[in-house]
Short mmCIF file of C-alpha atoms in Angstrom, two decimals:
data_model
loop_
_atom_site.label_atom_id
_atom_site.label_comp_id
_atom_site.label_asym_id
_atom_site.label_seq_id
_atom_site.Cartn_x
_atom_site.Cartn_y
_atom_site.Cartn_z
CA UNK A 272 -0.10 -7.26 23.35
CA UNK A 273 2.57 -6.80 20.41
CA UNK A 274 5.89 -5.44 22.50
CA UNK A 275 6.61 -4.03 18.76
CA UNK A 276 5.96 -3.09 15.16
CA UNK A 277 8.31 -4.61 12.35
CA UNK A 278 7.69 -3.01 8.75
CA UNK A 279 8.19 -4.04 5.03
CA UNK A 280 9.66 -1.47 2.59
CA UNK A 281 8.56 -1.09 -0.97
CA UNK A 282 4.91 -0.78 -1.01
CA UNK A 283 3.88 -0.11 2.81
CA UNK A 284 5.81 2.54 3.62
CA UNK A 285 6.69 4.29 0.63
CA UNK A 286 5.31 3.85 -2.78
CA UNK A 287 6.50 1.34 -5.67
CA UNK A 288 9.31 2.54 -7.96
CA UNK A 289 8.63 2.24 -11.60
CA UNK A 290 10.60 -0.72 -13.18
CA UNK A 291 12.39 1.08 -15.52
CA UNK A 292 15.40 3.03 -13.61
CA UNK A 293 16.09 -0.75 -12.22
CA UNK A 294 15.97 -2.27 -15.88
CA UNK A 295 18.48 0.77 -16.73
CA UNK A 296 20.48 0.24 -14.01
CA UNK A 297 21.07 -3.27 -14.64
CA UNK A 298 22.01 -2.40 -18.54
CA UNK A 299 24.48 -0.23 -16.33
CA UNK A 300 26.02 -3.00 -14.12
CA UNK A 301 26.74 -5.14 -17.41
CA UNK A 302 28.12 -2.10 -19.50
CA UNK A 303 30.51 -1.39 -16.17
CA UNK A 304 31.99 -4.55 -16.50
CA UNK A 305 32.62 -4.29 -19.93
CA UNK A 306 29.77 -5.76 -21.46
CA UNK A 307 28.30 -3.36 -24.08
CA UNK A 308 25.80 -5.35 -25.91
CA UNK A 309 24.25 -8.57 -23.28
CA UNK A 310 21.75 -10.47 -24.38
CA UNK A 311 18.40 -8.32 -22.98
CA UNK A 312 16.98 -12.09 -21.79
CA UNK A 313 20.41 -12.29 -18.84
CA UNK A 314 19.75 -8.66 -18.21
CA UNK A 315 15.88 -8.76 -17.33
CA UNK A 316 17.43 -11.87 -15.37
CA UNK A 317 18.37 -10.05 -12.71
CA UNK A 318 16.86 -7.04 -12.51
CA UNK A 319 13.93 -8.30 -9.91
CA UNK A 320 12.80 -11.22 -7.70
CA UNK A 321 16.67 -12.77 -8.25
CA UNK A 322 17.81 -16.40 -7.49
CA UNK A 323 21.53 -17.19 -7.34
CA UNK A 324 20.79 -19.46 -10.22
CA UNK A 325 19.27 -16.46 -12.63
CA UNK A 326 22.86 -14.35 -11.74
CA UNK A 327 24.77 -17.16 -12.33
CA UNK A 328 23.42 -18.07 -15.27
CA UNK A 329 23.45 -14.08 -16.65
CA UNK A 330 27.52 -14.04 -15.72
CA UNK A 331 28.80 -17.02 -17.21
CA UNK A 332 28.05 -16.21 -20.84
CA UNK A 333 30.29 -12.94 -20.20
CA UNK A 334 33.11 -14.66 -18.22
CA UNK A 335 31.57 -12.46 -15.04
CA UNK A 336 32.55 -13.31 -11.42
CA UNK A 337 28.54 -13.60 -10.51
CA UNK A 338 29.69 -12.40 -7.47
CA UNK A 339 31.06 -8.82 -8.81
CA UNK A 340 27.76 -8.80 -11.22
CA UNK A 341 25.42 -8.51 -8.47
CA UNK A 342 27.55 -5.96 -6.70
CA UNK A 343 27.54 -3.90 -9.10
CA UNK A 344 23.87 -4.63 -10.09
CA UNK A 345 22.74 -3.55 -6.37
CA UNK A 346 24.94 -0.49 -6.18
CA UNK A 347 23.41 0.20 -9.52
CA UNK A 348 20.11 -0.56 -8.28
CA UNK A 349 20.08 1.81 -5.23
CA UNK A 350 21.81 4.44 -6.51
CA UNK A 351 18.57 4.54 -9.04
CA UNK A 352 16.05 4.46 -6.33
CA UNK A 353 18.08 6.88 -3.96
CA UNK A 354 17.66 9.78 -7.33
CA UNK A 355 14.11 8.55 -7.12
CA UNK A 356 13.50 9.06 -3.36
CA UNK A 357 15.29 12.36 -3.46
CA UNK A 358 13.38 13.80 -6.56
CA UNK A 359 10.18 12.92 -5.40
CA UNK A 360 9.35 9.89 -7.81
CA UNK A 361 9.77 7.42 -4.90
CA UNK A 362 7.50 8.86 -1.76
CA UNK A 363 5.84 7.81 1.69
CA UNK A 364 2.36 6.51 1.52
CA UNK A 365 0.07 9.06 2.70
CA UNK A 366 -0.73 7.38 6.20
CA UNK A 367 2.79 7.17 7.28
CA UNK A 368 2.20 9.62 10.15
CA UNK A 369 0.33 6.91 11.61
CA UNK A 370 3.53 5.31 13.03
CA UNK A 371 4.14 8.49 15.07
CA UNK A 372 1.23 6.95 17.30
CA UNK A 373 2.27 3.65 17.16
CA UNK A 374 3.55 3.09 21.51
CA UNK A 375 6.51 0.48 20.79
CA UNK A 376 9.59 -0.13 19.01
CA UNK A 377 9.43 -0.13 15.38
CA UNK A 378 12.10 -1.70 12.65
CA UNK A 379 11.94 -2.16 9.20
CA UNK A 380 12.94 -5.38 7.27
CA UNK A 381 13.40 -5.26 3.41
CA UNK A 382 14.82 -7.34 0.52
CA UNK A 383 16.11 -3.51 -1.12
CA UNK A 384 19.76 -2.58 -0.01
CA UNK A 385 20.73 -1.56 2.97
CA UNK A 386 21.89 1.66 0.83
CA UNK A 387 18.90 2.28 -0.19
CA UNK A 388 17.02 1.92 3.37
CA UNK A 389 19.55 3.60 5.16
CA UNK A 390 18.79 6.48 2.91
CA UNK A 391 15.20 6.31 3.04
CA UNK A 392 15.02 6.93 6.53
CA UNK A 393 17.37 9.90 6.59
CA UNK A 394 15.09 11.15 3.94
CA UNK A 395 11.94 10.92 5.70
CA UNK A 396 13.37 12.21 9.18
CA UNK A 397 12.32 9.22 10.78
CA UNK A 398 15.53 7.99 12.55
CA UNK A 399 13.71 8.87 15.88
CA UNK A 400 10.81 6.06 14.67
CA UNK A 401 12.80 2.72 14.03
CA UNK A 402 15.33 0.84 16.40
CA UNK A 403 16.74 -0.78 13.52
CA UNK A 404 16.38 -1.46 9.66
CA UNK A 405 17.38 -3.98 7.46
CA UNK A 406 18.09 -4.16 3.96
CA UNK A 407 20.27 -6.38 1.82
CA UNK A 408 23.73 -6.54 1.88
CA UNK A 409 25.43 -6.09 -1.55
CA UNK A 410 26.28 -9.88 -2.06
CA UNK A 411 25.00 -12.89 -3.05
CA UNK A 412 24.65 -14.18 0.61
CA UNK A 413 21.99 -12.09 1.18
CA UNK A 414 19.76 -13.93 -1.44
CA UNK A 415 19.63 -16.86 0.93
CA UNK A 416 19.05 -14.32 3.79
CA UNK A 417 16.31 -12.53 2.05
CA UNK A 418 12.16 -13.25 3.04
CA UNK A 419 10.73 -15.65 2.65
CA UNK A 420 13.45 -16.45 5.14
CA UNK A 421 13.23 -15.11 8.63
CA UNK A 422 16.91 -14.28 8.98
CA UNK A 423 16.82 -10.32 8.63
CA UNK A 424 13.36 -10.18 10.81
CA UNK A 425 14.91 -12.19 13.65
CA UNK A 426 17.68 -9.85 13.34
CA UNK A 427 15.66 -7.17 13.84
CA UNK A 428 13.86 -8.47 16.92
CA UNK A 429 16.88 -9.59 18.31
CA UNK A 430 18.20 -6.00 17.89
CA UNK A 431 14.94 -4.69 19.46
CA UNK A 432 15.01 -6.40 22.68
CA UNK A 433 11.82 -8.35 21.05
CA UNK A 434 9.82 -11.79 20.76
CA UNK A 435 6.38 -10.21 20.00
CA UNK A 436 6.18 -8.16 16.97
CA UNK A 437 3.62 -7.75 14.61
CA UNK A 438 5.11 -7.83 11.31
CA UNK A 439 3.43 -5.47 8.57
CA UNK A 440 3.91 -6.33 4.68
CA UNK A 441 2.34 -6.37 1.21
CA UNK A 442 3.50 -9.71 -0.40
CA UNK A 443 3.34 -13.66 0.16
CA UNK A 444 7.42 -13.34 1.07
CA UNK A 445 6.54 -11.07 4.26
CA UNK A 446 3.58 -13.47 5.32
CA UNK A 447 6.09 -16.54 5.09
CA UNK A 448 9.27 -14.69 6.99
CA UNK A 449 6.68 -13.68 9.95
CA UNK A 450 4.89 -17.12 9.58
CA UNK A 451 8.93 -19.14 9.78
CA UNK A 452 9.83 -16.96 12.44
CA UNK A 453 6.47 -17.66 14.95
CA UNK A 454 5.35 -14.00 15.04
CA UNK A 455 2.18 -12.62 13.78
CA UNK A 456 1.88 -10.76 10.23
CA UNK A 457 -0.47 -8.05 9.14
CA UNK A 458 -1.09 -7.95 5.21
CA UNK A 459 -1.51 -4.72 3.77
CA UNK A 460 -3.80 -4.09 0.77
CA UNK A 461 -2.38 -1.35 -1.23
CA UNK A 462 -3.66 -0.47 -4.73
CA UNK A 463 -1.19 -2.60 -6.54
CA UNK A 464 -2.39 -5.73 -4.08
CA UNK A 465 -6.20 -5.16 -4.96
CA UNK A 466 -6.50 -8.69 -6.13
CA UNK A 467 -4.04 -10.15 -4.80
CA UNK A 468 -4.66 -13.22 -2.04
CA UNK A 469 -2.27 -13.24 0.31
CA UNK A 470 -0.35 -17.15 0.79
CA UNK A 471 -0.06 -18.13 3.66
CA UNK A 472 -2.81 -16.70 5.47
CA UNK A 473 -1.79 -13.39 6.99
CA UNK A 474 -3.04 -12.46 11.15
CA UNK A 475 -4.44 -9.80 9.70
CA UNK A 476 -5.49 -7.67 6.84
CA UNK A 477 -5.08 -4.14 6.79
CA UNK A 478 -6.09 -1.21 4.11
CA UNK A 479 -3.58 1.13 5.66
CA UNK A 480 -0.79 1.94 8.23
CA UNK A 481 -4.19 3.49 9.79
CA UNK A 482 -5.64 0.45 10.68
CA UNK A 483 -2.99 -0.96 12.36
CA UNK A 484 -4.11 1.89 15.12
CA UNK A 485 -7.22 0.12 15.43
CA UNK A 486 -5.70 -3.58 15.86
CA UNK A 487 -6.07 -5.22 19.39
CA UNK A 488 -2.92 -5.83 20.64
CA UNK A 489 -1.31 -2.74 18.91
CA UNK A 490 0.16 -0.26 21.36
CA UNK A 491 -0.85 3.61 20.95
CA UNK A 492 0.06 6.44 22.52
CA UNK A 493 -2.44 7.46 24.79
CA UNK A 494 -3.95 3.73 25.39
CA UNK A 495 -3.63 3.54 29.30
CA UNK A 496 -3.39 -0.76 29.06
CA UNK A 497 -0.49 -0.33 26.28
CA UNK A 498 1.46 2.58 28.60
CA UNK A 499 1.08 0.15 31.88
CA UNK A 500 1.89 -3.26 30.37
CA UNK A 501 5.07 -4.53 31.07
CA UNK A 502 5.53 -5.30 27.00
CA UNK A 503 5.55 -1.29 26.74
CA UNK A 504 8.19 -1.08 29.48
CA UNK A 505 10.49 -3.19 28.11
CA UNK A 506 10.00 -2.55 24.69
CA UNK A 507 10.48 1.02 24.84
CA UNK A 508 14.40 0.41 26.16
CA UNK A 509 14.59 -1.83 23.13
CA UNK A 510 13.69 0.11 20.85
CA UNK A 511 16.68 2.53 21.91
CA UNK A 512 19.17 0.58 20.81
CA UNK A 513 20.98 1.18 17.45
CA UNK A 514 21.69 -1.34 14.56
#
C-alpha cells in the first residue's frame, strides 16, 4: 500500500503554458538589466530546460552576474504564468477532482518556482489537498536540486511523514527522481505525451489522475483495507503537517 501520493506540476495537474509569455519574459529579464538588444540565441538559452552552463554562457557576453540573470529570469518567468493561471490560459486538467478521493497525503514536486506553485494552489482552493509543495527556489542552486535529482521529492516525503509514495509525472525527469529516490512512479499520458516513451521504465502508466483510483496499492476513500491499514493511520497525521 502507497502511505501517499506525490504529484508533478506542468502537465498532470494543470495544463501546459504556451511558450511564448516565457520567451517574453526572458526578453524581459535581459532588458531589466539593461540589456536592450541580446543576441535572441543567449535569450532562447534560458528560457526552458536550463543548465548552469546555458546561463552562464547567456551572462557573460553582457557582463551579467549569472546569478542576478536567473533571478530575474524566474521572477520574470512566474509572474507570466501566475497572469496565465489567473486569466484562465493556464487551467487544471479536467480529472483533478479525482485527488479529492485519493485516502493519503498528497504533495506536489515541480521544477516551476515556488512562486508560481504556491500560487497555483491558492488558485485552485486546494490547500486542504497537499501537505507540502515544492517548486524551485529563485537561484541557481536549485538547478542542481531540480529532477532528475531526488532532492525536492525526498523533501517532500520527509515533510510528509513518508517512505512510500507513489510519485505521479509526465516526463523522463519525474521517472528518474522517483527511480534515484527508491519509490515507485506512475507515468501519465497526456495529449502532449502521446508518443512519447517514457525512460526509465515508469511502475506504471496512467491516462489520467482517474486511473490512479483504480491502481492497487492506491488508497481511496471508502476502501475499507486503505481506512484500516496502518500506512493510512500514519499517513494521514503526515499529511497535516505544513511546509
Amino acid at each position: 500500500m502507497y502511505d501517499s501520493v506525490i504529484f508533478d506540476h506542468d502537465g498532470v495537474l494543470t495544463t501546459l503554458v504556451d511558450l511564448s509569455p516565457l520567451r517574453d519574459a526572458t526578453w524581459d529579464a535581459f532588458a531589466e538589466l539593461g540589456v536592450s538588444d541580446p543576441d535572441p540565441d543567449h535569450v532562447e538559452q534560458v528560457v526552458i530546460h536550463v543548465s548552469p552552463e546555458d546561463v552562464r554562457a547567456a551572462a557573460e557576453p553582457y557582463d551579467i552576474d549569472p546569478e542576478t540573470l536567473f533571478r530575474v529570469r524566474d521572477e520574470r518567468q512566474s509572474a507570466a504564468q501566475r497572469r496565465a493561471i489567473a486569466d484562465g490560459r493556464k487551467v487544471p486538467y479536467d480529472d483533478f477532482d479525482a485527488l479529492r478521493r485519493i485516502d493519503a497525503p498528497m504533495g506536489i514536486v515541480s521544477s516551476n518556482q515556488q512562486a508560481t506553485i504556491d500560487f497555483v494552489v491558492d488558485h485552485l482552493d486546494a490547500t486542504d489537498l497537499f501537505g507540502t509543495a515544492y517548486g524551485r527556489e529563485p537561484s541557481m542552486t536549485s538547478l542542481h536540486r531540480k529532477k532528475p535529482e531526488p532532492y525536492y521529492l525526498e523533501r517532500a516525503m520527509a515533510d510528509l511523514g513518508v517512505e512510500s509514495p507513489l510519485f505521479v509525472g509526465d516526463s523522463d525527469s519525474d521517472i528518474a527522481a522517483a527511480e534515484a529516490a527508491g519509490v515507485d512512479s506512475a507515468f501519465i499520458r497526456r495529449g502532449h505525451r502521446a508518443d512519447h516513451t517514457p525512460t526509465p521504465d515508469p511502475t506504471h502508466e496512467i491516462a489520467g489522475l482517474d486511473d490512479l483510483l483504480e491502481l492497487d496499492g492506491v488508497p481511496v476513500v471508502g476502501d475499507a483495507s486503505a481506512a484500516s491499514g496502518p500506512a493510512a493511520d500514519g499517513g494521514r497525521e503526515g499529511g497535516e503537517s505544513s511546509r
